[in-house]
Tab-separated table of C-alpha atoms and ligand atoms in Angstrom:
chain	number	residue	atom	x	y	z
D	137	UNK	CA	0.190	18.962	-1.828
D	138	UNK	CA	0.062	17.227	-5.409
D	139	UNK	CA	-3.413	15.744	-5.890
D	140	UNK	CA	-2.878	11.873	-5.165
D	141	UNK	CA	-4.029	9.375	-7.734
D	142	UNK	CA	-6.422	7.127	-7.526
D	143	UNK	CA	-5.181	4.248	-8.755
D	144	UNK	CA	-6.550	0.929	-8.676
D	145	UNK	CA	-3.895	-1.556	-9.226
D	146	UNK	CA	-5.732	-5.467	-8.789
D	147	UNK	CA	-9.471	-6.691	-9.649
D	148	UNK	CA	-10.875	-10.117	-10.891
D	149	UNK	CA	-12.711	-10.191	-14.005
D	150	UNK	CA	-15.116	-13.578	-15.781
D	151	UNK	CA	-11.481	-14.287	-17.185
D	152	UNK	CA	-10.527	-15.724	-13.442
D	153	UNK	CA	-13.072	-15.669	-10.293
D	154	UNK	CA	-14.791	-12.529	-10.652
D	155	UNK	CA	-18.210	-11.923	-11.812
D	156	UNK	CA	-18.010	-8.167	-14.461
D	157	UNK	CA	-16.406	-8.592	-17.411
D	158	UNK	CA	-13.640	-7.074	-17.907
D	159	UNK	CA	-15.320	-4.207	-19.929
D	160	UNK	CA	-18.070	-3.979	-17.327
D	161	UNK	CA	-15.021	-3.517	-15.197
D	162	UNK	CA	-13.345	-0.670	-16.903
D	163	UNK	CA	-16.806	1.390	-16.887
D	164	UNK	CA	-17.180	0.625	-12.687
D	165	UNK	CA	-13.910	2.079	-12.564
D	166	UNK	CA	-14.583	4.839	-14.755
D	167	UNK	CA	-17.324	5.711	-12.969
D	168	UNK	CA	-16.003	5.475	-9.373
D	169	UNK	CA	-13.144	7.784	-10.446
D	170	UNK	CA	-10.417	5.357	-10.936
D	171	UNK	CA	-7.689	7.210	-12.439
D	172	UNK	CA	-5.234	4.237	-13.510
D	173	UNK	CA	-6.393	1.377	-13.634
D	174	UNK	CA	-5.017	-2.683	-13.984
D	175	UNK	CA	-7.239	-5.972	-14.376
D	176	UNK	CA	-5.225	-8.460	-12.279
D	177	UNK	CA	-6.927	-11.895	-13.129
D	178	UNK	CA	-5.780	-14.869	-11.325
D	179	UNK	CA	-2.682	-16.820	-13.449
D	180	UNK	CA	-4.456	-15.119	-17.089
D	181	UNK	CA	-3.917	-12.718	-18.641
D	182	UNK	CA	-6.650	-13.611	-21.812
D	183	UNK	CA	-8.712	-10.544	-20.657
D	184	UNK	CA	-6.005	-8.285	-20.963
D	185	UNK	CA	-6.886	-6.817	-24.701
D	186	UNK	CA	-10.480	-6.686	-23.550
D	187	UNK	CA	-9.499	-4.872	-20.928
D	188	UNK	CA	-7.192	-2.444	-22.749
D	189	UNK	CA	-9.375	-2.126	-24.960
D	190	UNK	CA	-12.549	-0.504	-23.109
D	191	UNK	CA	-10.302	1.743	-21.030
D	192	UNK	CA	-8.916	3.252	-23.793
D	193	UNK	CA	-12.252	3.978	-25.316
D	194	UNK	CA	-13.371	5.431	-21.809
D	195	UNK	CA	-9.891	7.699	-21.443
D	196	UNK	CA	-9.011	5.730	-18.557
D	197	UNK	CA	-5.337	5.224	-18.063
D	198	UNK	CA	-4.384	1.175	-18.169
D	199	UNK	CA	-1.423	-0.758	-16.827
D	200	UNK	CA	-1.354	-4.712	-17.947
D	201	UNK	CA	-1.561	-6.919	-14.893
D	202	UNK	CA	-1.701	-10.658	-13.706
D	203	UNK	CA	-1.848	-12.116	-10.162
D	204	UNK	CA	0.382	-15.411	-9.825
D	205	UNK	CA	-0.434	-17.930	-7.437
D	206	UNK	CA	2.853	-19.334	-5.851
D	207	UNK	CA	3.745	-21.719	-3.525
D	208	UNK	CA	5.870	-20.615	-0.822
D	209	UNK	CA	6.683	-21.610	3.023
D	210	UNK	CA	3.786	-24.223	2.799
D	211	UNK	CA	1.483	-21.373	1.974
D	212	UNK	CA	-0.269	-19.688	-1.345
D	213	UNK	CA	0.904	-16.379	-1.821
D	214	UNK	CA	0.172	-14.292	-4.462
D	215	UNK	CA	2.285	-12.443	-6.434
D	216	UNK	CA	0.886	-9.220	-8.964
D	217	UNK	CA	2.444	-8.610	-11.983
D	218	UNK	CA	2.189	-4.846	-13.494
D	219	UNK	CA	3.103	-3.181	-16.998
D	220	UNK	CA	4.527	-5.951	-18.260
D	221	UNK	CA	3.797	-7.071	-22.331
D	222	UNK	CA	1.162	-9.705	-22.419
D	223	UNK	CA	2.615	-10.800	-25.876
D	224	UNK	CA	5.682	-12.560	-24.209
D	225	UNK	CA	6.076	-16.242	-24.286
D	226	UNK	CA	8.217	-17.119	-21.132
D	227	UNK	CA	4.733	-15.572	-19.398
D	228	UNK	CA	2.322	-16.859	-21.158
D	229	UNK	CA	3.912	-20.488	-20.863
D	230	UNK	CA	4.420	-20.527	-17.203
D	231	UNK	CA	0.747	-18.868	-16.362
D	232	UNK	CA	-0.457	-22.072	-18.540
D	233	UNK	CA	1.596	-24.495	-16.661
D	234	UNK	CA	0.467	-22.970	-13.499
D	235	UNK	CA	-3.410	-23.043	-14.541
D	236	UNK	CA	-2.828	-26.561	-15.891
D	237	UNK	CA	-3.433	-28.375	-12.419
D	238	UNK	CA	-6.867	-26.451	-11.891
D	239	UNK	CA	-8.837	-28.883	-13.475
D	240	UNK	CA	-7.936	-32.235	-11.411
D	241	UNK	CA	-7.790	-30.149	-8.035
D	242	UNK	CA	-11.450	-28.833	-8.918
D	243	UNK	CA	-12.729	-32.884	-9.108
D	244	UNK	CA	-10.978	-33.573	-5.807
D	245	UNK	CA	-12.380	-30.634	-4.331
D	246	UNK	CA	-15.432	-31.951	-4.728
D	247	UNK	CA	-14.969	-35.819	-4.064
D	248	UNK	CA	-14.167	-34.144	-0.775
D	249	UNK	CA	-17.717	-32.075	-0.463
D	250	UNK	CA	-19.274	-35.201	-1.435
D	251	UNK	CA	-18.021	-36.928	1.327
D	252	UNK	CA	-18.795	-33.944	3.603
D	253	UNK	CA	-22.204	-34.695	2.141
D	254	UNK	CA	-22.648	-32.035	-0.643
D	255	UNK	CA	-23.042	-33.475	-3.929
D	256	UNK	CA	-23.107	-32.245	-7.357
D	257	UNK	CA	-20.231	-29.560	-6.391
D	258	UNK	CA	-18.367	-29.680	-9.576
D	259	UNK	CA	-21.277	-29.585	-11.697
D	260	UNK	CA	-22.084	-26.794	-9.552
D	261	UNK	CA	-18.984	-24.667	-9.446
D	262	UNK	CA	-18.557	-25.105	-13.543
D	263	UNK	CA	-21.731	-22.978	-13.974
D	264	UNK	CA	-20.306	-20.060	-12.417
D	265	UNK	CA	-17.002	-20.659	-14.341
D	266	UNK	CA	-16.167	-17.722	-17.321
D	267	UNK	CA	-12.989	-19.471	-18.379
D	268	UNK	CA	-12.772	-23.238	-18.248
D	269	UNK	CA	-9.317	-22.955	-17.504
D	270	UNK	CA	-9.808	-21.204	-14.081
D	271	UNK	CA	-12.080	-23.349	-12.079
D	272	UNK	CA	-10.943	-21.691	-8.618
D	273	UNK	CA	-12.633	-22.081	-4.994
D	274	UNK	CA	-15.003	-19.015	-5.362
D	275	UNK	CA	-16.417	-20.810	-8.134
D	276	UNK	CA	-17.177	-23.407	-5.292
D	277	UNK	CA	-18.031	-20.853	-3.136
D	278	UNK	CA	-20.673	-19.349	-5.079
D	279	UNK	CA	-22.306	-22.800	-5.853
D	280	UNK	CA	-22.044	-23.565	-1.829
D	281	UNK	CA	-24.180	-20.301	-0.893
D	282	UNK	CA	-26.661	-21.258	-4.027
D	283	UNK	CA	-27.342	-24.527	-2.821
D	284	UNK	CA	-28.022	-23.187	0.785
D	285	UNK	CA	-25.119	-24.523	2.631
D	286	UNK	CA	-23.782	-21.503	3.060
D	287	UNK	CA	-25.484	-17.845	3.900
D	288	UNK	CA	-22.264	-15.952	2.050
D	289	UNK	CA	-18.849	-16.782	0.630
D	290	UNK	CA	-17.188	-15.461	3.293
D	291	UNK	CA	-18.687	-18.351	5.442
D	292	UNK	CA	-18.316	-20.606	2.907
D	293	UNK	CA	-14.220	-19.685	3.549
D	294	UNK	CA	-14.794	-20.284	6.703
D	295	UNK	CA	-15.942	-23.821	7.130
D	296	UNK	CA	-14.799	-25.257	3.880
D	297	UNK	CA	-11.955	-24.918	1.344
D	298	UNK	CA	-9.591	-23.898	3.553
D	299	UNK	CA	-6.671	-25.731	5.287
D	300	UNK	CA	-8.288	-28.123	8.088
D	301	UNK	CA	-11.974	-27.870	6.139
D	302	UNK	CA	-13.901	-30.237	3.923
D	303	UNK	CA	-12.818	-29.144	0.318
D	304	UNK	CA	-9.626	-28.104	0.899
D	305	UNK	CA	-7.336	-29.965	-1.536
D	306	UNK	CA	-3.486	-28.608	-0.990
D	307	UNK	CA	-1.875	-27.705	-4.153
D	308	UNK	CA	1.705	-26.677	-5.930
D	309	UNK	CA	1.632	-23.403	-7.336
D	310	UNK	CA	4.634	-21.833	-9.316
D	311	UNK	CA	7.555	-20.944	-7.081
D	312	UNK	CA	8.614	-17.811	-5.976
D	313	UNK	CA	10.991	-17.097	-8.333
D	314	UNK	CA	9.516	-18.388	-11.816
D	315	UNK	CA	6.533	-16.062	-11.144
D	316	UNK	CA	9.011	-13.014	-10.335
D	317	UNK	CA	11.612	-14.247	-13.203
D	318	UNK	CA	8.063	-14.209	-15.586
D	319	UNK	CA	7.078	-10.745	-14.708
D	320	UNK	CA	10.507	-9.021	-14.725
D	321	UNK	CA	10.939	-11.116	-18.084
D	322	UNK	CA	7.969	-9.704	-19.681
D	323	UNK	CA	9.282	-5.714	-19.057
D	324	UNK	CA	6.579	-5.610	-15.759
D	325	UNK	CA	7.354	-5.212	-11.798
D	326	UNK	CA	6.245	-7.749	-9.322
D	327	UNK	CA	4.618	-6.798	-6.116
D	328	UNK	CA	3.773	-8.847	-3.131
D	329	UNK	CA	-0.016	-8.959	-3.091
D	330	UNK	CA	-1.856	-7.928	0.222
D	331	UNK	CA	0.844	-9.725	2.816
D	332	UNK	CA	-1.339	-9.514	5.828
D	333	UNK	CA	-3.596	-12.359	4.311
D	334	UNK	CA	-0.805	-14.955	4.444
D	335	UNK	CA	-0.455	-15.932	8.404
D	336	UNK	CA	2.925	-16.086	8.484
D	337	UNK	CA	5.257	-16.315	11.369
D	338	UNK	CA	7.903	-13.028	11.462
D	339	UNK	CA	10.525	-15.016	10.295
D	340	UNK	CA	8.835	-16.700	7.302
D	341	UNK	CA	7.311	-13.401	6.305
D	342	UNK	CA	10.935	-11.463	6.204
D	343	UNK	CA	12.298	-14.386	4.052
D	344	UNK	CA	9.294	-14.005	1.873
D	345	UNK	CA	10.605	-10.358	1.599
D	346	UNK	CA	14.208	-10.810	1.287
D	347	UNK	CA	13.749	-13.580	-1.315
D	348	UNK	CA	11.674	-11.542	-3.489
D	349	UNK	CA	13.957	-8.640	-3.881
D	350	UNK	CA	16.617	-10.960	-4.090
D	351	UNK	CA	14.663	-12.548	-7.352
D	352	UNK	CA	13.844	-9.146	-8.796
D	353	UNK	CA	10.870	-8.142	-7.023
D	354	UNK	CA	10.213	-4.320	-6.787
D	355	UNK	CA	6.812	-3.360	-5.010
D	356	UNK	CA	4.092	-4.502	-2.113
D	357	UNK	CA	0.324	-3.913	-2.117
D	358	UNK	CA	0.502	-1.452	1.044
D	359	UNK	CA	-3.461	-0.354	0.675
D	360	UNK	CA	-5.508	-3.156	-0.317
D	361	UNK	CA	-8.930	-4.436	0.280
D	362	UNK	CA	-7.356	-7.090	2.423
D	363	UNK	CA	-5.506	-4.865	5.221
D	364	UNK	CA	-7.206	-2.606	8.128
D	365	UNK	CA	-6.132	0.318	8.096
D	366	UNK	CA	-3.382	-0.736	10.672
D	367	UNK	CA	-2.027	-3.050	8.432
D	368	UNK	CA	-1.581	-0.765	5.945
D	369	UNK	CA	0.835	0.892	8.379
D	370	UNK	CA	2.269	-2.058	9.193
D	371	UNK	CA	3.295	-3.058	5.688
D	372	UNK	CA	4.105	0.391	4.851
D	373	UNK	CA	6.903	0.188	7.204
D	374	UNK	CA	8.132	-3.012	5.669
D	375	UNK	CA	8.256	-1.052	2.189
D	376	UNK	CA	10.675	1.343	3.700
D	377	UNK	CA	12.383	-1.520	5.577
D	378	UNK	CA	13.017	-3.278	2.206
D	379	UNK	CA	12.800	-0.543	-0.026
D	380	UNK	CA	10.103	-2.050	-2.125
D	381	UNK	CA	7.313	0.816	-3.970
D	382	UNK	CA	3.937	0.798	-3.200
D	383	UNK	CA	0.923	-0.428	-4.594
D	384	UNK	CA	-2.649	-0.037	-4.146
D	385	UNK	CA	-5.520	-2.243	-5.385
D	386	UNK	CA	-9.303	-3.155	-4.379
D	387	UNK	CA	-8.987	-7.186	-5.188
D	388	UNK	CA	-12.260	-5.800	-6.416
D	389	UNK	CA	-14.376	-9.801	-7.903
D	390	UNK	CA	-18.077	-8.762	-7.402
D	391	UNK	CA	-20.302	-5.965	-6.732
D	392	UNK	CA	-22.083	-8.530	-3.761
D	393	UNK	CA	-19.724	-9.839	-2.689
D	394	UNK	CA	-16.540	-7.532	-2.017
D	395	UNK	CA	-16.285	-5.679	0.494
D	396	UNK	CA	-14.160	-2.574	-1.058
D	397	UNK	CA	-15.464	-1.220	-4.113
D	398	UNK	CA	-13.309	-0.031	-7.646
D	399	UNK	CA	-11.354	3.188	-6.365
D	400	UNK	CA	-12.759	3.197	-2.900
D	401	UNK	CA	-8.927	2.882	-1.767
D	402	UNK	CA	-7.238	4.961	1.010
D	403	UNK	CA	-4.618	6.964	-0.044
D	404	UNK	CA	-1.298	5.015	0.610
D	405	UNK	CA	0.521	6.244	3.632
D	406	UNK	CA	2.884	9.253	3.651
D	407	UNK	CA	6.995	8.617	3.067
D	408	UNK	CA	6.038	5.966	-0.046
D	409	UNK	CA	7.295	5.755	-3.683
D	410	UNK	CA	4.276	4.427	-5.713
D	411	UNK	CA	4.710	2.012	-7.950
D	412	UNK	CA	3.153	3.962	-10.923
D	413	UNK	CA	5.960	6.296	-10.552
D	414	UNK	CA	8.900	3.420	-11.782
D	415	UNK	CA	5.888	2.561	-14.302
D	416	UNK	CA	5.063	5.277	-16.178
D	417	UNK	CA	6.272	4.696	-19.827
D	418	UNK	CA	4.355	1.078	-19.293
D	419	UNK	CA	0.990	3.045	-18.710
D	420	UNK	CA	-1.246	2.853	-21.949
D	421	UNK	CA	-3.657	5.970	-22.559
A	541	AMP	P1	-7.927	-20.510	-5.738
A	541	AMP	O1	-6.990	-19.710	-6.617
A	541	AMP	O2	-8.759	-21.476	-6.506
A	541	AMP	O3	-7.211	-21.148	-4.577
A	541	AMP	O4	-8.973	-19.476	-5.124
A	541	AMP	C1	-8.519	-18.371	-4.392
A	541	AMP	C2	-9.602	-17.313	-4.362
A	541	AMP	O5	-10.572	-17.642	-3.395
A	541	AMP	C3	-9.050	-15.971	-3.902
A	541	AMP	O6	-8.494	-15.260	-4.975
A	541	AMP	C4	-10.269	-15.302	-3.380
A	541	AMP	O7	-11.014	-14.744	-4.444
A	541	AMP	C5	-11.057	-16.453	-2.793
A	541	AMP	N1	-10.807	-16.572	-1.350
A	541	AMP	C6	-9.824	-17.232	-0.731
A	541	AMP	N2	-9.938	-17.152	0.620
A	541	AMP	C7	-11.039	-16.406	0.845
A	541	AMP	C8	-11.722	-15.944	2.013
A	541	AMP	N3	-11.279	-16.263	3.237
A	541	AMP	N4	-12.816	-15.202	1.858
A	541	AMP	C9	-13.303	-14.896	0.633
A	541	AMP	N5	-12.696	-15.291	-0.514
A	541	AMP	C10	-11.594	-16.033	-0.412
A	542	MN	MN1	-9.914	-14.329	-6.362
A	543	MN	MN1	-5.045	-12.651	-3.996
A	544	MN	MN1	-6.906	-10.840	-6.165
């Protein structure tokens, strides 16, 4: 059986909500025996050279990536973009319309804490901010669990910032098929980013599907961080169902706080086309 690669396919860097930088990153994934590796930060891609950069100097095969926050069915979903050139303008254009809204949803965010009782939030959140274009919700998260509100992030998640919870301030992403149409535009492949996190009914879910490969779309995140083991299975029979490749990523943001580490992956399940195998002249060495 051909040795399978260990490819690590989506991470966060200080460029969006993680806490390495991105050169940090490269030697983690070095080290844990990453074999191709992509930075994925959230709608950036200014840590991309960085990135390219150190795994170059380490040997360490690197694909260009970008995860796209979109707005579909009521819901975020997110939407990785792999191998594509970060030089394009169509891309960069529409990840800086996309980040644009950050800023205001950050101070309502935090009107909203304050009237839950927790002041100071925005203040709070900035200081854990690497780009000061991506104020996201871990940044509040991470100020929540230093001012004691919260024990960890993940319970932060829980009782605030979400849909129903203090914090939570609804907001329009790109759409489905601008973040595709930017991807595909720039030479790269889109692939759904770890579907099981998304809570969708059956039916929404297969249009999410169907409309994606109708815009383009090529690939699904199959072994992710975010999926159990059984939902690996589960979403590696919808990438024979649809024909999509598969991809596999850690969402790695922070050595305390994620719970899968750089290359500490599964292997994706047998019967699959990886996506680095329609990517291979995009890989830099
Ligand atoms: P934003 O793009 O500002 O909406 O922030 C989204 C980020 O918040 C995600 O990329 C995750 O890093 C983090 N996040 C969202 N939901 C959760 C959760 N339930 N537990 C931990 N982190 C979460
Ligand atoms: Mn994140
Ligand atoms: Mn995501
Ligand atoms: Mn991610």
């Amino acid at each position: 059986m051909p040795h399978p690669l260990n490819a690590d396919l989506h991470c966060h860097s200080t460029v969006s909500d993680g806490t390495l930088s991105p050169e940090a990153l490269a030697e983690r994934a070095k080290v844990r025996g990453v074999e191709l590796w992509a930075l994925t930060d959230h709608d950036e891609i200014g840590g991309q050279e960085r990135a390219a950069a150190a795994a170059h100097a380490l040997a360490l095969p690197y694909l260009t990536g970008v995860e796209i926050s979109v707005s579909f069915a009521g819901k975020t979903v997110h939407i990785v973009g792999l191998g594509f050139d970060p030089r394009n303008d169509m891309l960069r254009h529409g990840l800086e319309q996309t980040r644009g809204g950050r800023g205001q949803r950050a101070r309502e965010m935090a009107d909203q804490l304050a009237r839950a009782g927790i002041v100071g939030a925005y203040e709070g959140a900035l200081k854990y901010v690497g780009n000061p274009e991506l104020i996201s919700r871990t940044h509040f998260a991470r100020y929540l669990v230093e001012a004691g509100v919260c024990a960890d992030t993940n319970e932060v998640f829980r009782r605030f910032l979400t849909e129903g919870k203090p914090g939570f301030v609804p907001h329009r992403w790109a759409s489905l098929h601008d973040a595709v149409q930017w991807i595909v535009g720039a030479g790269g492949m889109a692939v759904i980013a770890h579907p099981a996190r998304y809570g969708f009914t059956p039916n929404e879910e297969y249009a999410l599907f169907l409309e994606f490969k109708g815009h383009g779309g090529q690939g699904v995140e199959v072994v992710t961080g975010s999926h159990t083991a059984a939902e690996a299975q589960t979403y590696a029979a919808m990438a024979r169902e649809f024909g999509l490749l598969a991809s596999r990523g850690s969402d790695f943001h922070s050595p305390t706080e994620s719970r899968l580490d750089l290359g500490a992956l599964d292997p994706l399940p047998e019967g699959l086309t990886p996506v680095w195998e329609a990517l291979a002249d995009r890989v830099l060495h």
